[in-house]
């Protein structure tokens, strides 16, 4: 794995495809242990979740359905703190067990907005949350994240679905910003 350049920034290798697959498989198995007698709806939070979502489904051995929603709070490599719902939920999930699938939880603003949206307006039977990555140094919310693939340091990451100004999502591996966070 070599460094990659996206727009004006350099990113260094962090997690290889094979390591990511191991992490995803473990998350899929943990979810299955809890839901083997149910048909949960996996709700993918677009766009960054695409690769994680697809691999999670491939590793999930049980019955499930899928839906998507799109939220956004990032501009460049910084969270704006304001979360926008850019695309409505693609399925009626009333009275269903849902698992929100996120690529990465940073400040937690996005999951806070999602919980509010789902519990207040969609009336699912239950809501759990799964994320591939969590930055514990930045996460300050009360919500329990039920399934965490891996805790990572507070550095901007790219690849495996995650972008920098819309590019870099297509790398199979995960990279870290070489310089650390931009405002440090
Ligand atoms: P939060 O609302 O928890 O601050 O941020 C969640 C969203 O911000 C994620 O779904 C993701 O789209 C974006 N995000 C947070 N940290 C990173 C990161 O390190 N790299 C990239 N590419 N996106 C991030």
CSV table of C-alpha atoms and ligand atoms in Angstrom, one decimal:
chain,number,residue,atom,x,y,z
A,1,UNK,CA,0.0,0.0,0.0
A,2,UNK,CA,1.4,3.3,-1.0
A,3,UNK,CA,0.5,6.9,-0.1
A,4,UNK,CA,-2.3,8.4,-2.2
A,5,UNK,CA,-3.0,12.0,-3.2
A,6,UNK,CA,-6.6,13.3,-3.3
A,7,UNK,CA,-7.2,16.9,-4.3
A,8,UNK,CA,-4.6,18.9,-2.2
A,9,UNK,CA,-3.9,16.3,0.5
A,10,UNK,CA,-1.8,13.2,1.0
A,11,UNK,CA,-3.1,10.1,2.8
A,12,UNK,CA,-1.1,7.3,4.3
A,13,UNK,CA,-2.1,3.6,4.4
A,14,UNK,CA,-4.0,2.7,7.6
A,15,UNK,CA,-6.1,-0.5,7.3
A,16,UNK,CA,-5.9,-3.0,4.5
A,17,UNK,CA,-8.9,-4.6,2.7
A,18,UNK,CA,-8.2,-7.9,4.5
A,19,UNK,CA,-8.2,-6.3,7.9
A,20,UNK,CA,-11.4,-4.4,7.1
A,21,UNK,CA,-13.1,-7.7,6.0
A,22,UNK,CA,-12.2,-9.3,9.4
A,23,UNK,CA,-13.7,-6.4,11.2
A,24,UNK,CA,-16.8,-6.4,9.1
A,25,UNK,CA,-17.3,-10.1,9.6
A,26,UNK,CA,-17.1,-9.8,13.3
A,27,UNK,CA,-19.7,-7.0,13.3
A,28,UNK,CA,-22.0,-9.2,11.1
A,29,UNK,CA,-21.7,-12.1,13.4
A,30,UNK,CA,-22.5,-10.1,16.5
A,31,UNK,CA,-25.6,-8.6,14.9
A,32,UNK,CA,-26.7,-12.1,13.8
A,33,UNK,CA,-26.3,-13.4,17.4
A,34,UNK,CA,-28.9,-10.8,18.5
A,35,UNK,CA,-31.2,-11.0,15.5
A,36,UNK,CA,-31.2,-14.6,14.4
A,37,UNK,CA,-34.9,-15.1,15.2
A,38,UNK,CA,-35.9,-11.7,13.5
A,39,UNK,CA,-35.9,-10.1,10.1
A,40,UNK,CA,-34.2,-6.8,10.9
A,41,UNK,CA,-34.0,-3.9,8.4
A,42,UNK,CA,-30.5,-2.6,7.9
A,43,UNK,CA,-30.7,1.1,7.2
A,44,UNK,CA,-27.6,2.4,5.5
A,45,UNK,CA,-26.6,6.0,6.0
A,46,UNK,CA,-25.3,7.2,2.6
A,47,UNK,CA,-22.9,7.9,1.0
A,48,UNK,CA,-19.9,6.8,3.1
A,49,UNK,CA,-21.5,3.5,4.1
A,50,UNK,CA,-21.7,1.9,0.7
A,51,UNK,CA,-18.7,-0.5,1.0
A,52,UNK,CA,-19.2,-1.4,4.6
A,53,UNK,CA,-22.9,-2.0,3.9
A,54,UNK,CA,-22.3,-4.2,1.0
A,55,UNK,CA,-19.6,-6.3,2.8
A,56,UNK,CA,-21.8,-6.5,5.9
A,57,UNK,CA,-24.6,-8.0,3.9
A,58,UNK,CA,-22.3,-10.5,2.3
A,59,UNK,CA,-21.1,-11.6,5.8
A,60,UNK,CA,-24.5,-11.6,7.3
A,61,UNK,CA,-25.8,-15.2,7.5
A,62,UNK,CA,-29.5,-14.5,8.4
A,63,UNK,CA,-32.6,-13.0,7.0
A,64,UNK,CA,-32.7,-9.2,6.6
A,65,UNK,CA,-34.0,-6.4,4.5
A,66,UNK,CA,-32.4,-3.2,3.5
A,67,UNK,CA,-33.2,0.6,3.3
A,68,UNK,CA,-31.2,3.8,2.9
A,69,UNK,CA,-31.2,7.3,4.1
A,70,UNK,CA,-28.8,10.1,3.3
A,71,UNK,CA,-27.4,12.6,5.9
A,72,UNK,CA,-24.5,15.0,5.7
A,73,UNK,CA,-22.6,17.2,8.0
A,74,UNK,CA,-19.1,17.3,6.5
A,75,UNK,CA,-17.6,20.0,4.3
A,76,UNK,CA,-14.1,19.0,3.2
A,77,UNK,CA,-12.4,17.4,6.2
A,78,UNK,CA,-14.3,19.2,8.9
A,79,UNK,CA,-17.7,18.5,10.5
A,80,UNK,CA,-20.0,21.5,10.3
A,81,UNK,CA,-22.0,20.3,13.3
A,82,UNK,CA,-25.2,20.8,11.3
A,83,UNK,CA,-26.7,17.7,10.0
A,84,UNK,CA,-28.8,17.8,6.9
A,85,UNK,CA,-31.2,15.0,5.8
A,86,UNK,CA,-30.5,15.0,2.1
A,87,UNK,CA,-32.6,12.0,1.0
A,88,UNK,CA,-35.7,10.4,2.7
A,89,UNK,CA,-35.8,6.9,4.0
A,90,UNK,CA,-36.5,4.5,1.1
A,91,UNK,CA,-38.8,2.1,3.0
A,92,UNK,CA,-41.6,2.1,5.6
A,93,UNK,CA,-40.0,0.7,8.8
A,94,UNK,CA,-43.0,1.2,11.2
A,95,UNK,CA,-43.0,-1.6,13.8
A,96,UNK,CA,-39.8,-3.1,12.4
A,97,UNK,CA,-36.5,-3.8,14.2
A,98,UNK,CA,-34.0,-1.5,12.5
A,99,UNK,CA,-30.2,-1.3,12.7
A,100,UNK,CA,-28.7,2.0,11.5
A,101,UNK,CA,-25.5,1.3,9.7
A,102,UNK,CA,-22.9,4.1,9.7
A,103,UNK,CA,-19.5,4.2,8.2
A,104,UNK,CA,-18.0,6.3,11.0
A,105,UNK,CA,-19.1,8.1,14.1
A,106,UNK,CA,-17.1,11.3,14.9
A,107,UNK,CA,-18.9,14.0,16.9
A,108,UNK,CA,-22.1,11.9,17.0
A,109,UNK,CA,-24.2,14.7,15.6
A,110,UNK,CA,-25.4,12.5,12.7
A,111,UNK,CA,-26.5,9.6,14.9
A,112,UNK,CA,-28.3,12.0,17.3
A,113,UNK,CA,-30.3,13.5,14.4
A,114,UNK,CA,-31.0,10.0,13.1
A,115,UNK,CA,-32.3,8.7,16.4
A,116,UNK,CA,-34.5,11.8,16.7
A,117,UNK,CA,-35.8,11.3,13.2
A,118,UNK,CA,-36.5,7.6,13.6
A,119,UNK,CA,-38.0,7.5,17.1
A,120,UNK,CA,-40.2,10.7,16.6
A,121,UNK,CA,-41.4,10.2,13.0
A,122,UNK,CA,-40.9,6.6,11.9
A,123,UNK,CA,-42.0,4.5,14.9
A,124,UNK,CA,-39.9,1.4,14.5
A,125,UNK,CA,-40.2,-1.4,17.0
A,126,UNK,CA,-36.6,-1.0,18.0
A,127,UNK,CA,-33.5,0.9,16.9
A,128,UNK,CA,-29.9,-0.2,17.2
A,129,UNK,CA,-26.8,1.3,15.8
A,130,UNK,CA,-23.7,-0.2,14.1
A,131,UNK,CA,-20.7,1.7,12.9
A,132,UNK,CA,-17.5,0.5,11.2
A,133,UNK,CA,-15.4,3.1,12.9
A,134,UNK,CA,-15.7,5.3,16.0
A,135,UNK,CA,-13.5,8.2,17.1
A,136,UNK,CA,-13.8,8.0,20.9
A,137,UNK,CA,-11.7,11.1,21.5
A,138,UNK,CA,-14.4,13.2,19.7
A,139,UNK,CA,-17.6,11.3,20.5
A,140,UNK,CA,-19.3,13.1,23.4
A,141,UNK,CA,-23.0,11.9,23.1
A,142,UNK,CA,-24.9,9.7,25.4
A,143,UNK,CA,-26.2,7.2,22.8
A,144,UNK,CA,-24.9,3.7,23.2
A,145,UNK,CA,-23.4,2.4,19.9
A,146,UNK,CA,-24.4,-1.2,19.9
A,147,UNK,CA,-21.9,-2.5,17.4
A,148,UNK,CA,-18.5,-0.9,16.8
A,149,UNK,CA,-16.1,-2.3,14.3
A,150,UNK,CA,-13.0,-0.5,15.4
A,151,UNK,CA,-12.1,2.6,17.5
A,152,UNK,CA,-9.6,4.9,15.7
A,153,UNK,CA,-7.7,8.0,16.6
A,154,UNK,CA,-9.0,11.5,15.8
A,155,UNK,CA,-7.6,11.6,12.3
A,156,UNK,CA,-9.4,12.1,9.0
A,157,UNK,CA,-9.7,8.8,7.1
A,158,UNK,CA,-10.4,8.1,3.5
A,159,UNK,CA,-11.2,5.2,1.3
A,160,UNK,CA,-13.5,2.1,1.7
A,161,UNK,CA,-16.5,4.4,0.9
A,162,UNK,CA,-15.2,7.5,2.8
A,163,UNK,CA,-14.4,10.6,0.8
A,164,UNK,CA,-12.5,13.8,0.8
A,165,UNK,CA,-14.6,16.3,-1.1
A,166,UNK,CA,-16.4,13.4,-2.9
A,167,UNK,CA,-13.2,11.6,-4.1
A,168,UNK,CA,-11.4,8.6,-2.8
A,169,UNK,CA,-14.5,6.5,-1.9
A,170,UNK,CA,-13.4,3.8,-4.4
A,171,UNK,CA,-10.2,2.8,-2.6
A,172,UNK,CA,-10.5,-0.8,-1.2
A,173,UNK,CA,-8.2,0.1,1.7
A,174,UNK,CA,-8.5,2.8,4.4
A,175,UNK,CA,-6.1,5.7,4.5
A,176,UNK,CA,-5.3,8.4,7.1
A,177,UNK,CA,-4.6,12.1,6.4
A,178,UNK,CA,-0.9,12.5,6.6
A,179,UNK,CA,-0.9,15.9,8.4
A,180,UNK,CA,-3.6,14.9,11.0
A,181,UNK,CA,-6.6,17.2,11.4
A,182,UNK,CA,-6.4,20.3,9.3
A,183,UNK,CA,-7.1,22.8,12.1
A,184,UNK,CA,-4.5,21.3,14.5
B,1,LIG,P1,-20.5,13.1,12.9
B,1,LIG,O1,-21.9,13.6,12.7
B,1,LIG,O2,-20.5,11.9,13.9
B,1,LIG,O3,-19.6,14.2,13.4
B,1,LIG,O4,-19.9,12.6,11.6
B,1,LIG,C1,-20.4,11.5,10.9
B,1,LIG,C2,-20.2,11.6,9.4
B,1,LIG,O5,-19.1,12.5,9.1
B,1,LIG,C3,-19.8,10.3,8.8
B,1,LIG,O6,-21.0,9.6,8.4
B,1,LIG,C4,-18.9,10.7,7.7
B,1,LIG,O7,-19.7,10.9,6.5
B,1,LIG,C5,-18.3,12.0,8.1
B,1,LIG,N1,-17.0,11.7,8.7
B,1,LIG,C6,-16.6,11.8,10.0
B,1,LIG,N2,-15.3,11.5,10.2
B,1,LIG,C7,-14.8,11.3,9.0
B,1,LIG,C8,-13.5,11.0,8.5
B,1,LIG,O8,-12.5,10.8,9.2
B,1,LIG,N3,-13.4,10.8,7.1
B,1,LIG,C9,-14.4,11.0,6.3
B,1,LIG,N4,-14.2,10.8,5.0
B,1,LIG,N5,-15.7,11.3,6.7
B,1,LIG,C10,-15.9,11.5,8.0
